Amino acid sequence: MDLGVGSFVVANALVSRQARNITSMRWKAALKSISPLVFLGFARLISTSGVDYQVHVGEYGVHWNFFFTLAAVSILTSIIRIHPKYCGIVGMLVLAGYQVWLNFGLNEYLTSDERSADIIGQNKEGVYSIFGYWGMYLIGVSLGYFLFHDLSSKGKIRSSQVVKVWVLATSFWILAIILDSYVERVSRRMVGY
């Protein structure tokens, strides 16, 4: 995973309706909200294919792209509703489980050049990365809830919240360096360490 893609997912989660503890949307509204992502995903797929633009299939697969991943994360979040207080724990469990799965063979499958004829095999990197992005999204929701749920009624950010952001940012950078050095190299293809 690279910094831009991961940052986008976490930033989206920090300001999401779920992080602000706003009642979840109904199915119709949720599907309507992801329709632009699906449209952009297909538009990117058609336009890159139409102009014969080089797409590295090792990142997301043959047909998959980041817009489809964002739509899938949104769908998962709509289906599996978790209170923002518990999103951090669930997100860590999802990421830990995904990392264990990677360590026990999934990473070899994802980095291999083998592709089966089915849609999942053609887009294995993108499809399996949904779990990593969803775990990151849940942690972002939890952070957004933790950092901003107690804003004053005037919406002003207090200095204690700024300190929280700096402490968390520093902690995450240190954790990323440690995981990158001792667990596994960072990879967009596998959305994990």
mmCIF file of N, CA, C and O in Angstrom, residues 29-129:
data_model
loop_
_atom_site.group_PDB
_atom_site.id
_atom_site.type_symbol
_atom_site.label_atom_id
_atom_site.label_comp_id
_atom_site.label_asym_id
_atom_site.label_seq_id
_atom_site.Cartn_x
_atom_site.Cartn_y
_atom_site.Cartn_z
ATOM 1 N N ALA A 29 -30.184 4.746 0.122
ATOM 2 C CA ALA A 29 -29.284 5.900 0.203
ATOM 3 C C ALA A 29 -27.826 5.461 0.125
ATOM 4 O O ALA A 29 -26.994 6.141 -0.492
ATOM 5 N N ALA A 30 -27.507 4.315 0.742
ATOM 6 C CA ALA A 30 -26.136 3.809 0.693
ATOM 7 C C ALA A 30 -25.744 3.443 -0.737
ATOM 8 O O ALA A 30 -24.642 3.771 -1.193
ATOM 9 N N LEU A 31 -26.646 2.769 -1.445
ATOM 10 C CA LEU A 31 -26.360 2.413 -2.834
ATOM 11 C C LEU A 31 -26.241 3.660 -3.709
ATOM 12 O O LEU A 31 -25.396 3.727 -4.603
ATOM 13 N N LYS A 32 -27.072 4.634 -3.419
ATOM 14 C CA LYS A 32 -26.999 5.889 -4.176
ATOM 15 C C LYS A 32 -25.665 6.596 -3.916
ATOM 16 O O LYS A 32 -25.081 7.172 -4.822
ATOM 17 N N SER A 33 -25.169 6.521 -2.684
ATOM 18 C CA SER A 33 -23.917 7.209 -2.356
ATOM 19 C C SER A 33 -22.690 6.530 -2.971
ATOM 20 O O SER A 33 -21.688 7.190 -3.228
ATOM 21 N N ILE A 34 -22.760 5.212 -3.218
ATOM 22 C CA ILE A 34 -21.609 4.543 -3.836
ATOM 23 C C ILE A 34 -21.688 4.518 -5.356
ATOM 24 O O ILE A 34 -20.708 4.188 -6.010
ATOM 25 N N SER A 35 -22.843 4.892 -5.905
ATOM 26 C CA SER A 35 -22.980 4.843 -7.362
ATOM 27 C C SER A 35 -21.941 5.706 -8.093
ATOM 28 O O SER A 35 -21.437 5.279 -9.135
ATOM 29 N N PRO A 36 -21.552 6.883 -7.583
ATOM 30 C CA PRO A 36 -20.486 7.616 -8.277
ATOM 31 C C PRO A 36 -19.153 6.853 -8.294
ATOM 32 O O PRO A 36 -18.408 6.911 -9.280
ATOM 33 N N LEU A 37 -18.856 6.134 -7.218
ATOM 34 C CA LEU A 37 -17.613 5.347 -7.181
ATOM 35 C C LEU A 37 -17.644 4.226 -8.214
ATOM 36 O O LEU A 37 -16.653 3.985 -8.908
ATOM 37 N N VAL A 38 -18.775 3.545 -8.304
ATOM 38 C CA VAL A 38 -18.915 2.468 -9.292
ATOM 39 C C VAL A 38 -18.818 3.053 -10.704
ATOM 40 O O VAL A 38 -18.125 2.502 -11.563
ATOM 41 N N PHE A 39 -19.482 4.192 -10.916
ATOM 42 C CA PHE A 39 -19.419 4.857 -12.224
ATOM 43 C C PHE A 39 -17.969 5.232 -12.563
ATOM 44 O O PHE A 39 -17.497 4.981 -13.671
ATOM 45 N N LEU A 40 -17.266 5.839 -11.604
ATOM 46 C CA LEU A 40 -15.868 6.217 -11.845
ATOM 47 C C LEU A 40 -14.991 4.988 -12.089
ATOM 48 O O LEU A 40 -14.069 5.034 -12.905
ATOM 49 N N GLY A 41 -15.271 3.900 -11.371
ATOM 50 C CA GLY A 41 -14.518 2.670 -11.582
ATOM 51 C C GLY A 41 -14.669 2.146 -12.996
ATOM 52 O O GLY A 41 -13.686 1.792 -13.659
ATOM 53 N N PHE A 42 -15.912 2.096 -13.465
ATOM 54 C CA PHE A 42 -16.144 1.628 -14.839
ATOM 55 C C PHE A 42 -15.607 2.627 -15.861
ATOM 56 O O PHE A 42 -15.070 2.233 -16.892
ATOM 57 N N ALA A 43 -15.744 3.922 -15.571
ATOM 58 C CA ALA A 43 -15.213 4.934 -16.494
ATOM 59 C C ALA A 43 -13.699 4.806 -16.621
ATOM 60 O O ALA A 43 -13.149 4.896 -17.722
ATOM 61 N N ARG A 44 -13.031 4.561 -15.496
ATOM 62 C CA ARG A 44 -11.579 4.386 -15.550
ATOM 63 C C ARG A 44 -11.218 3.125 -16.326
ATOM 64 O O ARG A 44 -10.309 3.120 -17.151
ATOM 65 N N LEU A 45 -11.925 2.049 -16.053
ATOM 66 C CA LEU A 45 -11.672 0.789 -16.745
ATOM 67 C C LEU A 45 -11.864 0.954 -18.258
ATOM 68 O O LEU A 45 -11.004 0.551 -19.049
ATOM 69 N N ILE A 46 -12.964 1.558 -18.661
ATOM 70 C CA ILE A 46 -13.257 1.726 -20.091
ATOM 71 C C ILE A 46 -12.257 2.679 -20.741
ATOM 72 O O ILE A 46 -11.752 2.419 -21.828
ATOM 73 N N SER A 47 -11.965 3.783 -20.064
ATOM 74 C CA SER A 47 -11.060 4.765 -20.677
ATOM 75 C C SER A 47 -9.637 4.244 -20.782
ATOM 76 O O SER A 47 -8.970 4.458 -21.801
ATOM 77 N N THR A 48 -9.138 3.545 -19.759
ATOM 78 C CA THR A 48 -7.774 3.006 -19.845
ATOM 79 C C THR A 48 -7.694 1.900 -20.890
ATOM 80 O O THR A 48 -6.693 1.770 -21.587
ATOM 81 N N SER A 49 -8.754 1.103 -21.004
ATOM 82 C CA SER A 49 -8.777 0.061 -22.045
ATOM 83 C C SER A 49 -8.910 0.670 -23.430
ATOM 84 O O SER A 49 -8.266 0.215 -24.376
ATOM 85 N N GLY A 50 -9.728 1.708 -23.541
ATOM 86 C CA GLY A 50 -10.000 2.319 -24.837
ATOM 87 C C GLY A 50 -8.805 3.010 -25.464
ATOM 88 O O GLY A 50 -8.647 3.012 -26.677
ATOM 89 N N VAL A 51 -7.942 3.588 -24.633
ATOM 90 C CA VAL A 51 -6.764 4.285 -25.169
ATOM 91 C C VAL A 51 -5.507 3.429 -25.035
ATOM 92 O O VAL A 51 -4.410 3.911 -25.272
ATOM 93 N N ASP A 52 -5.700 2.183 -24.638
ATOM 94 C CA ASP A 52 -4.588 1.247 -24.462
ATOM 95 C C ASP A 52 -3.536 1.783 -23.491
ATOM 96 O O ASP A 52 -2.336 1.668 -23.694
ATOM 97 N N TYR A 53 -4.023 2.409 -22.422
ATOM 98 C CA TYR A 53 -3.155 2.953 -21.384
ATOM 99 C C TYR A 53 -2.594 1.805 -20.555
ATOM 100 O O TYR A 53 -3.327 0.887 -20.195
ATOM 101 N N GLN A 54 -1.328 1.871 -20.256
ATOM 102 C CA GLN A 54 -0.707 0.786 -19.499
ATOM 103 C C GLN A 54 -1.221 0.780 -18.063
ATOM 104 O O GLN A 54 -1.165 1.786 -17.359
ATOM 105 N N VAL A 55 -1.747 -0.341 -17.656
ATOM 106 C CA VAL A 55 -2.214 -0.536 -16.288
ATOM 107 C C VAL A 55 -1.430 -1.706 -15.715
ATOM 108 O O VAL A 55 -1.414 -2.786 -16.296
ATOM 109 N N HIS A 56 -0.796 -1.476 -14.589
ATOM 110 C CA HIS A 56 -0.021 -2.546 -13.961
ATOM 111 C C HIS A 56 -0.980 -3.482 -13.239
ATOM 112 O O HIS A 56 -1.545 -3.122 -12.202
ATOM 113 N N VAL A 57 -1.169 -4.676 -13.778
ATOM 114 C CA VAL A 57 -2.148 -5.608 -13.206
ATOM 115 C C VAL A 57 -1.734 -6.105 -11.826
ATOM 116 O O VAL A 57 -2.562 -6.636 -11.094
ATOM 117 N N GLY A 58 -0.487 -5.929 -11.446
ATOM 118 C CA GLY A 58 -0.027 -6.362 -10.131
ATOM 119 C C GLY A 58 -0.525 -5.493 -8.995
ATOM 120 O O GLY A 58 -0.415 -5.867 -7.837
ATOM 121 N N GLU A 59 -1.090 -4.333 -9.299
ATOM 122 C CA GLU A 59 -1.589 -3.466 -8.237
ATOM 123 C C GLU A 59 -2.994 -3.850 -7.799
ATOM 124 O O GLU A 59 -3.255 -4.040 -6.624
ATOM 125 N N TYR A 60 -3.935 -3.918 -8.735
ATOM 126 C CA TYR A 60 -5.327 -4.225 -8.397
ATOM 127 C C TYR A 60 -5.895 -5.386 -9.190
ATOM 128 O O TYR A 60 -6.955 -5.887 -8.856
ATOM 129 N N GLY A 61 -5.238 -5.787 -10.251
ATOM 130 C CA GLY A 61 -5.743 -6.853 -11.087
ATOM 131 C C GLY A 61 -6.030 -6.342 -12.489
ATOM 132 O O GLY A 61 -5.682 -5.220 -12.852
ATOM 133 N N VAL A 62 -6.692 -7.174 -13.277
ATOM 134 C CA VAL A 62 -6.942 -6.860 -14.682
ATOM 135 C C VAL A 62 -8.025 -5.792 -14.841
ATOM 136 O O VAL A 62 -7.867 -4.844 -15.600
ATOM 137 N N HIS A 63 -9.130 -5.915 -14.106
ATOM 138 C CA HIS A 63 -10.268 -5.013 -14.272
ATOM 139 C C HIS A 63 -10.488 -4.083 -13.091
ATOM 140 O O HIS A 63 -11.193 -3.099 -13.197
ATOM 141 N N TRP A 64 -9.917 -4.413 -11.974
ATOM 142 C CA TRP A 64 -10.188 -3.710 -10.714
ATOM 143 C C TRP A 64 -9.432 -2.394 -10.666
ATOM 144 O O TRP A 64 -8.390 -2.238 -11.276
ATOM 145 N N ASN A 65 -9.961 -1.433 -9.901
ATOM 146 C CA ASN A 65 -9.237 -0.204 -9.610
ATOM 147 C C ASN A 65 -9.678 0.313 -8.245
ATOM 148 O O ASN A 65 -10.563 -0.249 -7.605
ATOM 149 N N PHE A 66 -9.048 1.396 -7.821
ATOM 150 C CA PHE A 66 -9.278 1.884 -6.467
ATOM 151 C C PHE A 66 -10.716 2.355 -6.246
ATOM 152 O O PHE A 66 -11.231 2.269 -5.139
ATOM 153 N N PHE A 67 -11.403 2.814 -7.281
ATOM 154 C CA PHE A 67 -12.790 3.239 -7.117
ATOM 155 C C PHE A 67 -13.677 2.060 -6.731
ATOM 156 O O PHE A 67 -14.578 2.196 -5.897
ATOM 157 N N PHE A 68 -13.417 0.895 -7.307
ATOM 158 C CA PHE A 68 -14.173 -0.308 -6.933
ATOM 159 C C PHE A 68 -13.866 -0.698 -5.485
ATOM 160 O O PHE A 68 -14.746 -1.144 -4.759
ATOM 161 N N THR A 69 -12.617 -0.524 -5.081
ATOM 162 C CA THR A 69 -12.249 -0.831 -3.703
ATOM 163 C C THR A 69 -12.987 0.075 -2.736
ATOM 164 O O THR A 69 -13.519 -0.389 -1.718
ATOM 165 N N LEU A 70 -13.032 1.365 -3.026
ATOM 166 C CA LEU A 70 -13.763 2.301 -2.157
ATOM 167 C C LEU A 70 -15.242 1.946 -2.081
ATOM 168 O O LEU A 70 -15.846 1.999 -1.005
ATOM 169 N N ALA A 71 -15.823 1.562 -3.216
ATOM 170 C CA ALA A 71 -17.232 1.155 -3.224
ATOM 171 C C ALA A 71 -17.435 -0.099 -2.378
ATOM 172 O O ALA A 71 -18.397 -0.186 -1.609
ATOM 173 N N ALA A 72 -16.525 -1.063 -2.497
ATOM 174 C CA ALA A 72 -16.641 -2.304 -1.727
ATOM 175 C C ALA A 72 -16.513 -2.040 -0.229
ATOM 176 O O ALA A 72 -17.251 -2.626 0.576
ATOM 177 N N VAL A 73 -15.596 -1.169 0.163
ATOM 178 C CA VAL A 73 -15.445 -0.818 1.584
ATOM 179 C C VAL A 73 -16.715 -0.151 2.091
ATOM 180 O O VAL A 73 -17.189 -0.440 3.193
ATOM 181 N N SER A 74 -17.293 0.708 1.281
ATOM 182 C CA SER A 74 -18.538 1.373 1.665
ATOM 183 C C SER A 74 -19.679 0.367 1.822
ATOM 184 O O SER A 74 -20.474 0.455 2.757
ATOM 185 N N ILE A 75 -19.750 -0.596 0.913
ATOM 186 C CA ILE A 75 -20.784 -1.630 1.005
ATOM 187 C C ILE A 75 -20.590 -2.470 2.268
ATOM 188 O O ILE A 75 -21.547 -2.742 2.995
ATOM 189 N N LEU A 76 -19.344 -2.882 2.531
ATOM 190 C CA LEU A 76 -19.064 -3.660 3.749
ATOM 191 C C LEU A 76 -19.466 -2.887 4.999
ATOM 192 O O LEU A 76 -20.040 -3.447 5.928
ATOM 193 N N THR A 77 -19.154 -1.605 5.013
ATOM 194 C CA THR A 77 -19.480 -0.769 6.165
ATOM 195 C C THR A 77 -20.990 -0.637 6.330
ATOM 196 O O THR A 77 -21.480 -0.579 7.455
ATOM 197 N N SER A 78 -21.725 -0.602 5.233
ATOM 198 C CA SER A 78 -23.184 -0.519 5.302
ATOM 199 C C SER A 78 -23.805 -1.829 5.752
ATOM 200 O O SER A 78 -24.796 -1.832 6.474
ATOM 201 N N ILE A 79 -23.221 -2.945 5.316
ATOM 202 C CA ILE A 79 -23.759 -4.259 5.681
ATOM 203 C C ILE A 79 -23.453 -4.593 7.135
ATOM 204 O O ILE A 79 -24.323 -5.020 7.886
ATOM 205 N N ILE A 80 -22.203 -4.403 7.517
ATOM 206 C CA ILE A 80 -21.765 -4.748 8.871
ATOM 207 C C ILE A 80 -21.644 -3.454 9.660
ATOM 208 O O ILE A 80 -20.638 -2.757 9.581
ATOM 209 N N ARG A 81 -22.660 -3.140 10.396
ATOM 210 C CA ARG A 81 -22.705 -1.876 11.145
ATOM 211 C C ARG A 81 -22.094 -2.075 12.522
ATOM 212 O O ARG A 81 -22.533 -2.919 13.292
ATOM 213 N N ILE A 82 -21.094 -1.269 12.795
ATOM 214 C CA ILE A 82 -20.367 -1.353 14.057
ATOM 215 C C ILE A 82 -20.368 0.032 14.680
ATOM 216 O O ILE A 82 -20.108 1.024 13.996
ATOM 217 N N HIS A 83 -20.636 0.107 15.967
ATOM 218 C CA HIS A 83 -20.603 1.406 16.655
ATOM 219 C C HIS A 83 -19.177 1.945 16.599
ATOM 220 O O HIS A 83 -18.214 1.186 16.740
ATOM 221 N N PRO A 84 -19.027 3.249 16.389
ATOM 222 C CA PRO A 84 -17.683 3.831 16.251
ATOM 223 C C PRO A 84 -16.755 3.543 17.423
ATOM 224 O O PRO A 84 -15.543 3.462 17.257
ATOM 225 N N LYS A 85 -17.328 3.356 18.614
ATOM 226 C CA LYS A 85 -16.514 3.031 19.783
ATOM 227 C C LYS A 85 -15.755 1.728 19.595
ATOM 228 O O LYS A 85 -14.660 1.556 20.103
ATOM 229 N N TYR A 86 -16.352 0.787 18.878
ATOM 230 C CA TYR A 86 -15.773 -0.544 18.717
ATOM 231 C C TYR A 86 -15.092 -0.755 17.371
ATOM 232 O O TYR A 86 -14.520 -1.804 17.129
ATOM 233 N N CYS A 87 -15.173 0.225 16.503
ATOM 234 C CA CYS A 87 -14.577 0.089 15.166
ATOM 235 C C CYS A 87 -13.068 -0.132 15.231
ATOM 236 O O CYS A 87 -12.508 -0.871 14.424
ATOM 237 N N GLY A 88 -12.396 0.514 16.186
ATOM 238 C CA GLY A 88 -10.944 0.358 16.305
ATOM 239 C C GLY A 88 -10.555 -1.071 16.633
ATOM 240 O O GLY A 88 -9.641 -1.640 16.021
ATOM 241 N N ILE A 89 -11.258 -1.669 17.564
ATOM 242 C CA ILE A 89 -10.970 -3.046 17.962
ATOM 243 C C ILE A 89 -11.260 -3.998 16.806
ATOM 244 O O ILE A 89 -10.433 -4.854 16.474
ATOM 245 N N VAL A 90 -12.420 -3.826 16.171
ATOM 246 C CA VAL A 90 -12.778 -4.689 15.049
ATOM 247 C C VAL A 90 -11.790 -4.479 13.898
ATOM 248 O O VAL A 90 -11.336 -5.445 13.269
ATOM 249 N N GLY A 91 -11.423 -3.230 13.636
ATOM 250 C CA GLY A 91 -10.459 -2.941 12.574
ATOM 251 C C GLY A 91 -9.111 -3.598 12.828
ATOM 252 O O GLY A 91 -8.492 -4.150 11.917
ATOM 253 N N MET A 92 -8.640 -3.534 14.071
ATOM 254 C CA MET A 92 -7.361 -4.191 14.408
ATOM 255 C C MET A 92 -7.461 -5.693 14.251
ATOM 256 O O MET A 92 -6.518 -6.338 13.781
ATOM 257 N N LEU A 93 -8.602 -6.261 14.650
ATOM 258 C CA LEU A 93 -8.788 -7.707 14.483
ATOM 259 C C LEU A 93 -8.825 -8.093 13.007
ATOM 260 O O LEU A 93 -8.246 -9.106 12.607
ATOM 261 N N VAL A 94 -9.495 -7.284 12.188
ATOM 262 C CA VAL A 94 -9.551 -7.547 10.748
ATOM 263 C C VAL A 94 -8.140 -7.484 10.164
ATOM 264 O O VAL A 94 -7.724 -8.369 9.411
ATOM 265 N N LEU A 95 -7.380 -6.430 10.517
ATOM 266 C CA LEU A 95 -6.023 -6.296 9.991
ATOM 267 C C LEU A 95 -5.100 -7.403 10.487
ATOM 268 O O LEU A 95 -4.288 -7.934 9.719
ATOM 269 N N ALA A 96 -5.234 -7.762 11.765
ATOM 270 C CA ALA A 96 -4.397 -8.845 12.304
ATOM 271 C C ALA A 96 -4.737 -10.169 11.617
ATOM 272 O O ALA A 96 -3.840 -10.928 11.230
ATOM 273 N N GLY A 97 -6.026 -10.445 11.454
ATOM 274 C CA GLY A 97 -6.434 -11.672 10.768
ATOM 275 C C GLY A 97 -5.969 -11.694 9.326
ATOM 276 O O GLY A 97 -5.499 -12.717 8.817
ATOM 277 N N TYR A 98 -6.066 -10.559 8.660
ATOM 278 C CA TYR A 98 -5.623 -10.454 7.274
ATOM 279 C C TYR A 98 -4.112 -10.655 7.170
ATOM 280 O O TYR A 98 -3.624 -11.338 6.271
ATOM 281 N N GLN A 99 -3.364 -10.100 8.127
ATOM 282 C CA GLN A 99 -1.911 -10.266 8.116
ATOM 283 C C GLN A 99 -1.531 -11.729 8.352
ATOM 284 O O GLN A 99 -0.623 -12.254 7.707
ATOM 285 N N VAL A 100 -2.234 -12.389 9.246
ATOM 286 C CA VAL A 100 -1.984 -13.820 9.479
ATOM 287 C C VAL A 100 -2.264 -14.590 8.199
ATOM 288 O O VAL A 100 -1.486 -15.466 7.803
ATOM 289 N N TRP A 101 -3.368 -14.293 7.537
ATOM 290 C CA TRP A 101 -3.725 -14.939 6.275
ATOM 291 C C TRP A 101 -2.641 -14.699 5.232
ATOM 292 O O TRP A 101 -2.252 -15.607 4.500
ATOM 293 N N LEU A 102 -2.122 -13.464 5.160
ATOM 294 C CA LEU A 102 -1.023 -13.162 4.239
ATOM 295 C C LEU A 102 0.207 -14.005 4.560
ATOM 296 O O LEU A 102 0.851 -14.557 3.670
ATOM 297 N N ASN A 103 0.535 -14.095 5.846
ATOM 298 C CA ASN A 103 1.722 -14.846 6.258
ATOM 299 C C ASN A 103 1.591 -16.339 6.018
ATOM 300 O O ASN A 103 2.588 -17.039 5.861
ATOM 301 N N PHE A 104 0.373 -16.850 5.999
ATOM 302 C CA PHE A 104 0.162 -18.280 5.792
ATOM 303 C C PHE A 104 -0.220 -18.626 4.359
ATOM 304 O O PHE A 104 -0.957 -19.575 4.118
ATOM 305 N N GLY A 105 0.261 -17.844 3.404
ATOM 306 C CA GLY A 105 0.138 -18.246 2.017
ATOM 307 C C GLY A 105 -0.571 -17.293 1.079
ATOM 308 O O GLY A 105 -0.381 -17.375 -0.135
ATOM 309 N N LEU A 106 -1.404 -16.414 1.598
ATOM 310 C CA LEU A 106 -2.118 -15.510 0.700
ATOM 311 C C LEU A 106 -1.150 -14.592 -0.031
ATOM 312 O O LEU A 106 -1.338 -14.321 -1.222
ATOM 313 N N ASN A 107 -0.083 -14.140 0.646
ATOM 314 C CA ASN A 107 0.862 -13.234 -0.033
ATOM 315 C C ASN A 107 1.561 -13.915 -1.205
ATOM 316 O O ASN A 107 1.826 -13.282 -2.226
ATOM 317 N N GLU A 108 1.832 -15.208 -1.101
ATOM 318 C CA GLU A 108 2.444 -15.934 -2.223
ATOM 319 C C GLU A 108 1.481 -16.025 -3.404
ATOM 320 O O GLU A 108 1.877 -15.879 -4.562
ATOM 321 N N TYR A 109 0.208 -16.242 -3.105
ATOM 322 C CA TYR A 109 -0.806 -16.278 -4.156
ATOM 323 C C TYR A 109 -0.945 -14.905 -4.818
ATOM 324 O O TYR A 109 -1.012 -14.805 -6.043
ATOM 325 N N LEU A 110 -0.968 -13.847 -4.009
ATOM 326 C CA LEU A 110 -1.152 -12.502 -4.555
ATOM 327 C C LEU A 110 0.053 -12.021 -5.363
ATOM 328 O O LEU A 110 -0.111 -11.268 -6.318
ATOM 329 N N THR A 111 1.249 -12.445 -4.990
ATOM 330 C CA THR A 111 2.437 -11.988 -5.720
ATOM 331 C C THR A 111 2.785 -12.887 -6.904
ATOM 332 O O THR A 111 3.652 -12.532 -7.699
ATOM 333 N N SER A 112 2.103 -14.014 -7.021
ATOM 334 C CA SER A 112 2.378 -14.896 -8.151
ATOM 335 C C SER A 112 1.752 -14.338 -9.423
ATOM 336 O O SER A 112 0.825 -13.536 -9.383
ATOM 337 N N ASP A 113 2.257 -14.772 -10.557
ATOM 338 C CA ASP A 113 1.722 -14.328 -11.844
ATOM 339 C C ASP A 113 0.538 -15.174 -12.309
ATOM 340 O O ASP A 113 -0.047 -14.886 -13.347
ATOM 341 N N GLU A 114 0.190 -16.197 -11.539
ATOM 342 C CA GLU A 114 -0.929 -17.066 -11.900
ATOM 343 C C GLU A 114 -2.246 -16.300 -11.810
ATOM 344 O O GLU A 114 -2.487 -15.591 -10.843
ATOM 345 N N ARG A 115 -3.071 -16.465 -12.825
ATOM 346 C CA ARG A 115 -4.404 -15.867 -12.817
ATOM 347 C C ARG A 115 -5.380 -16.881 -13.388
ATOM 348 O O ARG A 115 -5.218 -17.331 -14.506
ATOM 349 N N SER A 116 -6.391 -17.214 -12.613
ATOM 350 C CA SER A 116 -7.424 -18.101 -13.136
ATOM 351 C C SER A 116 -8.365 -17.288 -14.016
ATOM 352 O O SER A 116 -8.317 -16.063 -14.052
ATOM 353 N N ALA A 117 -9.242 -17.965 -14.696
ATOM 354 C CA ALA A 117 -10.116 -17.304 -15.673
ATOM 355 C C ALA A 117 -11.293 -16.584 -15.025
ATOM 356 O O ALA A 117 -11.917 -15.726 -15.646
ATOM 357 N N ASP A 118 -11.613 -16.906 -13.766
ATOM 358 C CA ASP A 118 -12.765 -16.266 -13.124
ATOM 359 C C ASP A 118 -12.448 -14.819 -12.731
ATOM 360 O O ASP A 118 -11.310 -14.396 -12.718
ATOM 361 N N ILE A 119 -13.482 -14.073 -12.412
ATOM 362 C CA ILE A 119 -13.340 -12.645 -12.135
ATOM 363 C C ILE A 119 -12.499 -12.386 -10.885
ATOM 364 O O ILE A 119 -11.741 -11.417 -10.834
ATOM 365 N N ILE A 120 -12.601 -13.244 -9.883
ATOM 366 C CA ILE A 120 -11.802 -13.064 -8.663
ATOM 367 C C ILE A 120 -10.333 -13.357 -8.952
ATOM 368 O O ILE A 120 -9.452 -12.619 -8.524
ATOM 369 N N GLY A 121 -10.057 -14.399 -9.691
ATOM 370 C CA GLY A 121 -8.678 -14.718 -10.048
ATOM 371 C C GLY A 121 -8.034 -13.654 -10.916
ATOM 372 O O GLY A 121 -6.843 -13.360 -10.791
ATOM 373 N N GLN A 122 -8.809 -13.042 -11.790
ATOM 374 C CA GLN A 122 -8.296 -11.979 -12.652
ATOM 375 C C GLN A 122 -7.985 -10.705 -11.851
ATOM 376 O O GLN A 122 -7.144 -9.919 -12.240
ATOM 377 N N ASN A 123 -8.692 -10.521 -10.753
ATOM 378 C CA ASN A 123 -8.570 -9.296 -9.959
ATOM 379 C C ASN A 123 -8.224 -9.594 -8.508
ATOM 380 O O ASN A 123 -8.660 -8.898 -7.598
ATOM 381 N N LYS A 124 -7.415 -10.617 -8.299
ATOM 382 C CA LYS A 124 -7.134 -11.114 -6.949
ATOM 383 C C LYS A 124 -6.554 -10.045 -6.028
ATOM 384 O O LYS A 124 -6.922 -9.961 -4.858
ATOM 385 N N GLU A 125 -5.670 -9.206 -6.528
ATOM 386 C CA GLU A 125 -5.050 -8.185 -5.679
ATOM 387 C C GLU A 125 -6.096 -7.198 -5.158
ATOM 388 O O GLU A 125 -6.120 -6.870 -3.979
ATOM 389 N N GLY A 126 -6.954 -6.735 -6.050
ATOM 390 C CA GLY A 126 -7.981 -5.780 -5.651
ATOM 391 C C GLY A 126 -9.031 -6.378 -4.745
ATOM 392 O O GLY A 126 -9.434 -5.767 -3.759
ATOM 393 N N VAL A 127 -9.469 -7.585 -5.064
ATOM 394 C CA VAL A 127 -10.523 -8.225 -4.277
ATOM 395 C C VAL A 127 -10.044 -8.517 -2.856
ATOM 396 O O VAL A 127 -10.730 -8.189 -1.877
ATOM 397 N N TYR A 128 -8.870 -9.102 -2.710
ATOM 398 C CA TYR A 128 -8.394 -9.444 -1.378
ATOM 399 C C TYR A 128 -7.945 -8.220 -0.592
ATOM 400 O O TYR A 128 -7.970 -8.227 0.638
ATOM 401 N N SER A 129 -7.546 -7.149 -1.285
ATOM 402 C CA SER A 129 -7.124 -5.945 -0.571
ATOM 403 C C SER A 129 -8.287 -5.262 0.129
ATOM 404 O O SER A 129 -8.067 -4.439 1.026
#
